[in-house]
Short mmCIF file of N, CA and C in Angstrom, two decimals:
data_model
loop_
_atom_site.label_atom_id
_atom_site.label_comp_id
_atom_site.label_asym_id
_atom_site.label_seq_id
_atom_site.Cartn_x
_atom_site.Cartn_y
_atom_site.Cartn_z
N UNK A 1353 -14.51 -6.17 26.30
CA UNK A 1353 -13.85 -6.01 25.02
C UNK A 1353 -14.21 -7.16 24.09
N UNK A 1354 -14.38 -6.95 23.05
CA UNK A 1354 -14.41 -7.92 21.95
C UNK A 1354 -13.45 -8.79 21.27
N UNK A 1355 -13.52 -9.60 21.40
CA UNK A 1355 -12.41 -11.07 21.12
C UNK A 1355 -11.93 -10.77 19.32
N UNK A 1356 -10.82 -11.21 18.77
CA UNK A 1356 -10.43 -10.98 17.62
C UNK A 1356 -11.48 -11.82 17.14
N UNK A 1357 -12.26 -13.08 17.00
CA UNK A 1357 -13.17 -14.01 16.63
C UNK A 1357 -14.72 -13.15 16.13
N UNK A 1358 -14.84 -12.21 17.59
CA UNK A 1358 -15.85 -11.25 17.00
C UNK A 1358 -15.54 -10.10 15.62
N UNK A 1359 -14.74 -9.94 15.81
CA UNK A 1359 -14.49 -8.73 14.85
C UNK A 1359 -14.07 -9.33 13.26
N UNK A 1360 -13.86 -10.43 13.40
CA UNK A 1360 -13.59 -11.37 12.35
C UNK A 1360 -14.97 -11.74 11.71
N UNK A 1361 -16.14 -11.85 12.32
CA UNK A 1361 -17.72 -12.17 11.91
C UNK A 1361 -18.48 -11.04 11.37
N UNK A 1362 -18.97 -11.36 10.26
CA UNK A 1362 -19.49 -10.11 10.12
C UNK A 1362 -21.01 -10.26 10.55
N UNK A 1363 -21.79 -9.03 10.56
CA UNK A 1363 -22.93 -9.36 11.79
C UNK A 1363 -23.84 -9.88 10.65
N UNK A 1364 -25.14 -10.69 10.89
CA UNK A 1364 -26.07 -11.37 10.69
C UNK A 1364 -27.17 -10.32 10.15
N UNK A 1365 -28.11 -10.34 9.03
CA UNK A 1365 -29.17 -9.45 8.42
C UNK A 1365 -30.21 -9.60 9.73
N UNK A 1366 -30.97 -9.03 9.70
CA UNK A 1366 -32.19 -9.33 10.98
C UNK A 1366 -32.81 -9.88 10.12
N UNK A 1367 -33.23 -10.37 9.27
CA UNK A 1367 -34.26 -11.27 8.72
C UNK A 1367 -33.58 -12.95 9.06
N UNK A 1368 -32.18 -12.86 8.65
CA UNK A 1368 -31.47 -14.19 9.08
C UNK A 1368 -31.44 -14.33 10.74
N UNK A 1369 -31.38 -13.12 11.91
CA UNK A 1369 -31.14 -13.18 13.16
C UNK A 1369 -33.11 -13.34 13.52
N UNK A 1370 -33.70 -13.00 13.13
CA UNK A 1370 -34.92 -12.80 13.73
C UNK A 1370 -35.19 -14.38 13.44
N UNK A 1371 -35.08 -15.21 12.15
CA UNK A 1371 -35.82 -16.37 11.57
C UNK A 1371 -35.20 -17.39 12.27
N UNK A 1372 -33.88 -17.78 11.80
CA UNK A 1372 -32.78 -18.76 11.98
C UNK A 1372 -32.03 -18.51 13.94
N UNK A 1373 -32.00 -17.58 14.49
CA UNK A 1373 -31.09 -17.48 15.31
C UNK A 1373 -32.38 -17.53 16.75
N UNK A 1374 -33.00 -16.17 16.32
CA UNK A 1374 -34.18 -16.35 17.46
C UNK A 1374 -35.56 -17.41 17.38
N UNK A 1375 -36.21 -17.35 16.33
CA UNK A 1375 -37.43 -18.31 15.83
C UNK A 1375 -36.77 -19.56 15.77
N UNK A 1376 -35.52 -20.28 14.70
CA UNK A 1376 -34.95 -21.34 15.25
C UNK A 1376 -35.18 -22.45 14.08
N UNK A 1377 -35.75 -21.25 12.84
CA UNK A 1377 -35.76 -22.38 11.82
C UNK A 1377 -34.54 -23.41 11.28
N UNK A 1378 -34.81 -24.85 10.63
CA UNK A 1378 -33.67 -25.13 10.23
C UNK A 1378 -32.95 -24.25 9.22
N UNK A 1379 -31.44 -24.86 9.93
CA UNK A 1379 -29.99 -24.46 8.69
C UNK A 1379 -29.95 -24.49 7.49
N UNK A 1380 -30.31 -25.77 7.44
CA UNK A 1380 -30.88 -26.15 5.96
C UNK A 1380 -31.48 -25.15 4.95
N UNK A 1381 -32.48 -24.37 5.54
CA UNK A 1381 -33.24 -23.78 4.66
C UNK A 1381 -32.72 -22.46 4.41
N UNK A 1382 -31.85 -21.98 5.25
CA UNK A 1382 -31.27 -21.10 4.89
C UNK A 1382 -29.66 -20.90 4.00
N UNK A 1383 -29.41 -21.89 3.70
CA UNK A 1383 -28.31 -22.68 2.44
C UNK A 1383 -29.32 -22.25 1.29
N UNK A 1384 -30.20 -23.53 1.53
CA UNK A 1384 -31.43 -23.41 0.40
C UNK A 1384 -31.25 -22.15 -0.14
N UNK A 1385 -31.89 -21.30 0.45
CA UNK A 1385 -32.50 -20.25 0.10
C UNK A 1385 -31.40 -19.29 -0.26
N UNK A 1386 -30.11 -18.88 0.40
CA UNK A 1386 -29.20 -18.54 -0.65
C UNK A 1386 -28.28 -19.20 -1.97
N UNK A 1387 -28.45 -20.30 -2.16
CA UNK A 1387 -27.99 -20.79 -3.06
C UNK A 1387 -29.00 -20.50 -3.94
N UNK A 1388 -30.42 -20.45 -4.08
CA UNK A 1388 -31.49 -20.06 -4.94
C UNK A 1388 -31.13 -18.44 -5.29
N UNK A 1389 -31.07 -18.41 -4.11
CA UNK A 1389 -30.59 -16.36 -4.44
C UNK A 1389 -29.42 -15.86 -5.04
N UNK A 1390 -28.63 -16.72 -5.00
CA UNK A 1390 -27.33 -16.86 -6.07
C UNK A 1390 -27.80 -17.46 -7.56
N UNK A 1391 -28.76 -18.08 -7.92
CA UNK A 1391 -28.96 -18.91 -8.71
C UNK A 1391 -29.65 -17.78 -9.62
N UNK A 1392 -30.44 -17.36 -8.89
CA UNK A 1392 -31.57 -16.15 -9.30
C UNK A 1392 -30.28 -15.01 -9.82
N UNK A 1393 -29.96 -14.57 -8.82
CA UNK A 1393 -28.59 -13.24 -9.30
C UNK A 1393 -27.98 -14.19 -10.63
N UNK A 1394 -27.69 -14.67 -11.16
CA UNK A 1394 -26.57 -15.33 -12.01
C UNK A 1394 -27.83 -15.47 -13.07
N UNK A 1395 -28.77 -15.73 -13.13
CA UNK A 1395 -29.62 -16.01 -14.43
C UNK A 1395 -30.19 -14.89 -14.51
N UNK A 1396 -30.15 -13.59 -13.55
CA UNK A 1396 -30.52 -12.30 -14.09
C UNK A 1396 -29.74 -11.92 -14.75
N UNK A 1397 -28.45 -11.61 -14.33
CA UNK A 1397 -27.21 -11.35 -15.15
C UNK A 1397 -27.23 -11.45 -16.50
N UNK A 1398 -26.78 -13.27 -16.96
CA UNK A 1398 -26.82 -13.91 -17.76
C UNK A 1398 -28.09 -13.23 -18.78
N UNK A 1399 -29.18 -12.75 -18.28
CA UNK A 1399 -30.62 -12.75 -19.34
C UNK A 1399 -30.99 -11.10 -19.22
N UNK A 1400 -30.31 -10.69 -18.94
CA UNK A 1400 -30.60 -9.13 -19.06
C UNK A 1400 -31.30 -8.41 -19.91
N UNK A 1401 -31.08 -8.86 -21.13
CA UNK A 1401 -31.65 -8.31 -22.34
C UNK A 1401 -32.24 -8.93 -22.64
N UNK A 1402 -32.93 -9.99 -22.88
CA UNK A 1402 -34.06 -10.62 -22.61
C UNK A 1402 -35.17 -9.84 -21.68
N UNK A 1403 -34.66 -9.61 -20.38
CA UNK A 1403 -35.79 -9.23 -19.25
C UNK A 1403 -36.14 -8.41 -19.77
N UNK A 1404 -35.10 -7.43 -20.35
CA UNK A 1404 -35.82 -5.59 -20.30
C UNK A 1404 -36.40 -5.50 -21.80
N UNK A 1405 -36.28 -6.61 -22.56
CA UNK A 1405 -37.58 -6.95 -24.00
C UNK A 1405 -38.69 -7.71 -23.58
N UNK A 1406 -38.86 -8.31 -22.75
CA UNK A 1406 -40.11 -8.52 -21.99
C UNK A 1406 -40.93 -7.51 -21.58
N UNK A 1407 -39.55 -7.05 -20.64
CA UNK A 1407 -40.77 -6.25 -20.03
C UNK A 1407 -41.20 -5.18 -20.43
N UNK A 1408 -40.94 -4.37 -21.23
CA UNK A 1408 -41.24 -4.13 -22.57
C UNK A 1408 -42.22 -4.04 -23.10
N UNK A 1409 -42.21 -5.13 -24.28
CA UNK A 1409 -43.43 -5.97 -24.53
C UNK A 1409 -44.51 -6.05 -23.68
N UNK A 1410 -44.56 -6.57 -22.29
CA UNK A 1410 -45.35 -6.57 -21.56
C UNK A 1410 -45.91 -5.32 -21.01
N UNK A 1411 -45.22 -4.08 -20.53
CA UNK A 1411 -45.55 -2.78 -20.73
C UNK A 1411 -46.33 -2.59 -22.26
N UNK A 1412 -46.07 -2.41 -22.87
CA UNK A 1412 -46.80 -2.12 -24.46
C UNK A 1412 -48.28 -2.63 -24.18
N UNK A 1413 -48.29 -3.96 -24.19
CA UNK A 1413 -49.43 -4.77 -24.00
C UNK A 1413 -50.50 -4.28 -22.92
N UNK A 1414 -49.78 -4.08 -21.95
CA UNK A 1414 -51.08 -3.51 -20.68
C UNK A 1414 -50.85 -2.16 -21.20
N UNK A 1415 -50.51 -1.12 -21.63
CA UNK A 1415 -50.60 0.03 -22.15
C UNK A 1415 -51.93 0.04 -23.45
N UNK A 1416 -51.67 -0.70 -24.02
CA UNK A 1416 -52.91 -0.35 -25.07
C UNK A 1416 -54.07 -1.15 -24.30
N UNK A 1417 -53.82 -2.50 -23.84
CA UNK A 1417 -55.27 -3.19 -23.57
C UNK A 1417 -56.49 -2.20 -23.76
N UNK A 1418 -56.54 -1.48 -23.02
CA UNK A 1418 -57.26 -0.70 -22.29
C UNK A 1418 -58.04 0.25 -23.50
N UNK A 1419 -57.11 0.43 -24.48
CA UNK A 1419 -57.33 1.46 -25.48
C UNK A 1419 -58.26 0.14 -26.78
N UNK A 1420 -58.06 -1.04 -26.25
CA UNK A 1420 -58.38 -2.25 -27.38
C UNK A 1420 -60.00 -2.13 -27.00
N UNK A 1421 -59.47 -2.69 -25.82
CA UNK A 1421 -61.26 -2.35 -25.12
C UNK A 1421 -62.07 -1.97 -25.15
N UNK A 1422 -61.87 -0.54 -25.17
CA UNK A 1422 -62.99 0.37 -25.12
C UNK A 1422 -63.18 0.83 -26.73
N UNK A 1423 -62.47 0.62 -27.67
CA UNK A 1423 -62.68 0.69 -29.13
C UNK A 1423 -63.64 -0.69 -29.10
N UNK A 1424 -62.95 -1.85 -28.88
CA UNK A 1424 -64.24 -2.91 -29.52
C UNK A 1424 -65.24 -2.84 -28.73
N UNK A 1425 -65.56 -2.04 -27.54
CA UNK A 1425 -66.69 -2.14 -26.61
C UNK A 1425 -67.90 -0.81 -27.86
N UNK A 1426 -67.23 0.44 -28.25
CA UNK A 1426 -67.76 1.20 -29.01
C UNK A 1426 -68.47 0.50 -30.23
N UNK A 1427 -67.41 -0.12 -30.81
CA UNK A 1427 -67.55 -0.87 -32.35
C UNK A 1427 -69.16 -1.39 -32.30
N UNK A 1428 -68.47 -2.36 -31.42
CA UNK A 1428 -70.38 -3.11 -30.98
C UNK A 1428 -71.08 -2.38 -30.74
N UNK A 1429 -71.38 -1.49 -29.65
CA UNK A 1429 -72.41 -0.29 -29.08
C UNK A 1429 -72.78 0.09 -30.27
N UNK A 1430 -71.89 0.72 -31.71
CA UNK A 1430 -72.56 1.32 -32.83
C UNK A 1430 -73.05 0.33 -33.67
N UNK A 1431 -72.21 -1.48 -33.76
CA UNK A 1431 -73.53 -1.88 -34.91
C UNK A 1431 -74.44 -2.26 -34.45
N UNK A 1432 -74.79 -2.38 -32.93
CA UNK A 1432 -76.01 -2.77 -32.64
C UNK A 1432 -77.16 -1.73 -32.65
N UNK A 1433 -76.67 -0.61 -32.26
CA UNK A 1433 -77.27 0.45 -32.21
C UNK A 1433 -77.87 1.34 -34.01
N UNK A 1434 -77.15 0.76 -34.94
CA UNK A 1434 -76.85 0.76 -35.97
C UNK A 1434 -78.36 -0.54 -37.16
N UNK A 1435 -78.29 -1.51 -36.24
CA UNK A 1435 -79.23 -2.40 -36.45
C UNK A 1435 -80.58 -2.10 -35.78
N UNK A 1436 -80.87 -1.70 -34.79
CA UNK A 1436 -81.80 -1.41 -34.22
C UNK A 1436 -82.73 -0.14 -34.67
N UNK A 1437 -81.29 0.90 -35.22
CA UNK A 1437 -82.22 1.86 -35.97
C UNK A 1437 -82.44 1.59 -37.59
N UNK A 1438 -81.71 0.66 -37.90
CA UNK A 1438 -82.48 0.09 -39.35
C UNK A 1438 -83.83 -0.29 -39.36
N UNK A 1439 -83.81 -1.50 -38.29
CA UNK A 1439 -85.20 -2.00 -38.37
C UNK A 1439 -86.26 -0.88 -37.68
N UNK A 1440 -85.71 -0.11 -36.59
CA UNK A 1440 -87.28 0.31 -36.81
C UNK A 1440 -87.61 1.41 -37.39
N UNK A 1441 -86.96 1.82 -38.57
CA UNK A 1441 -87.01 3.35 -39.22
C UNK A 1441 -86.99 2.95 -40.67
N UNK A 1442 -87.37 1.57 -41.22
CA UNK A 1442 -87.35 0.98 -42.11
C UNK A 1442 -88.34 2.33 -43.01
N UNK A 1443 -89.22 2.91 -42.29
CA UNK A 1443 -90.32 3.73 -43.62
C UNK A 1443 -89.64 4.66 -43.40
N UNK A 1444 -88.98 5.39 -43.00
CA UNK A 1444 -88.00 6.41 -42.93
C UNK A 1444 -87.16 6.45 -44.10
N UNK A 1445 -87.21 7.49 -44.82
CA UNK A 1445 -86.08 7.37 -45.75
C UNK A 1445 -84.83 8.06 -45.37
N UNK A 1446 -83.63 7.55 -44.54
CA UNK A 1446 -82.47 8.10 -43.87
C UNK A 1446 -81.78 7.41 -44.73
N UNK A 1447 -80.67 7.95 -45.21
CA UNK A 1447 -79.36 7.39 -45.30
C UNK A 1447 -78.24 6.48 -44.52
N UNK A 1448 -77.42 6.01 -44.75
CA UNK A 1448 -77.01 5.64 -44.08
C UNK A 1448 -75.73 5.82 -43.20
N UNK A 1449 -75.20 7.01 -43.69
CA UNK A 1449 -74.51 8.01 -43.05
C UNK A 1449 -75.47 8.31 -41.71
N UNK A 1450 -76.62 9.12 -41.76
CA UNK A 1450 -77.40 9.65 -41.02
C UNK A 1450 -77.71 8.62 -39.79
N UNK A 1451 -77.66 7.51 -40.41
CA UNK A 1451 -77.89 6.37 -38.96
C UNK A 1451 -76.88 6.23 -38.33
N UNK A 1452 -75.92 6.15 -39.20
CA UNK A 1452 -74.44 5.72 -38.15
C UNK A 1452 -73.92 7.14 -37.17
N UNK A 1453 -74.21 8.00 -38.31
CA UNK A 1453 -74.51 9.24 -36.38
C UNK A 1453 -74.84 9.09 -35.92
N UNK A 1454 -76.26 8.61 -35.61
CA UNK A 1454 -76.88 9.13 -34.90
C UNK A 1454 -76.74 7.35 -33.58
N UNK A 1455 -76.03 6.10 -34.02
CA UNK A 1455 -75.95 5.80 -33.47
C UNK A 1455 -74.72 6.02 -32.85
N UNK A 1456 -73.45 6.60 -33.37
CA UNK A 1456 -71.69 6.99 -32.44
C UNK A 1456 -72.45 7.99 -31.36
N UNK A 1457 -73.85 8.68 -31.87
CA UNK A 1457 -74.43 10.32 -31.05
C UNK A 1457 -74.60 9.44 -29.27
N UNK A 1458 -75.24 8.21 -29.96
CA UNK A 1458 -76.27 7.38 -29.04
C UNK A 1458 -75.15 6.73 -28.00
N UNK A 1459 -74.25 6.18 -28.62
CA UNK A 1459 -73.24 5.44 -28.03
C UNK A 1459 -71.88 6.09 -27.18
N UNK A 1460 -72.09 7.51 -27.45
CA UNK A 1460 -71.31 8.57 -26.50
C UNK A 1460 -72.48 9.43 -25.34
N UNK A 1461 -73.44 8.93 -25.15
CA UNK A 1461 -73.97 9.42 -24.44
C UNK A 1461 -75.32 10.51 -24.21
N UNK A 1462 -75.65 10.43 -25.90
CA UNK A 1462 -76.70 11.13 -26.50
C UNK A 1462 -78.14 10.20 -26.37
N UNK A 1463 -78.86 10.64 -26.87
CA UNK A 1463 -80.38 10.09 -26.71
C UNK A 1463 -80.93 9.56 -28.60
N UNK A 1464 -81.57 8.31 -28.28
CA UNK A 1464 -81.90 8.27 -30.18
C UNK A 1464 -83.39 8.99 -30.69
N UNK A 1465 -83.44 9.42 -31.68
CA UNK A 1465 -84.33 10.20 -32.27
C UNK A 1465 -85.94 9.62 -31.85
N UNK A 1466 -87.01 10.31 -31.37
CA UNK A 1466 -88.31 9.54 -31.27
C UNK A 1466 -89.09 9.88 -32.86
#
């Protein structure tokens, strides 16, 4: 039978019984480490609305990156592509509408004019 002393304890997490009880780390560190975990709970609390405008913000931010990217990766692809068919189509009389097609044509995956 179980002693009133037992039933009075409440049982131990297995991360605290596996570390501290069987492995044998110091006491110490396990104070530590809930007083940090109290410290942590109490400044989440406290900053709530703060966190969830972060994170937020930070969602937004890795949401477009990606869309930033590949626009300024295009941008360039067309003025270079854009310069290249200036100079060598200089006796060509094209417009310059007509070049910048044909370099967005070039820069999505098309071929440039011989």
């Amino acid at each position: 039978m179980k002693s009133k002393s037992d039933k009075n304890q409440s049982k131990l997490p297995w991360w605290v019984e596996l570390l501290f009880v069987q492995i044998g780390l110091p006491d110490s560190w396990l104070s530590k480490y809930l007083k940090k975990k109290k410290e942590a709970a109490n400044f989440i609390n406290e900053n709530k609305k703060n966190i969830v405008y972060s994170a937020i913000i930070i969602a937004g931010i890795l949401y477009i990156y990606p869309i930033v990217r590949y626009t300024s990766s295009s941008a360039s692809c067309i003025d270079k592509t854009t310069k290249y068919l200036k100079s060598n189509n200089s006796n060509r009389s094209q417009n310059g509408i007509d070049i910048n097609s044909l370099a967005v044509g070039y820069c999505h995956g098309g071929s440039l004019p011989e």
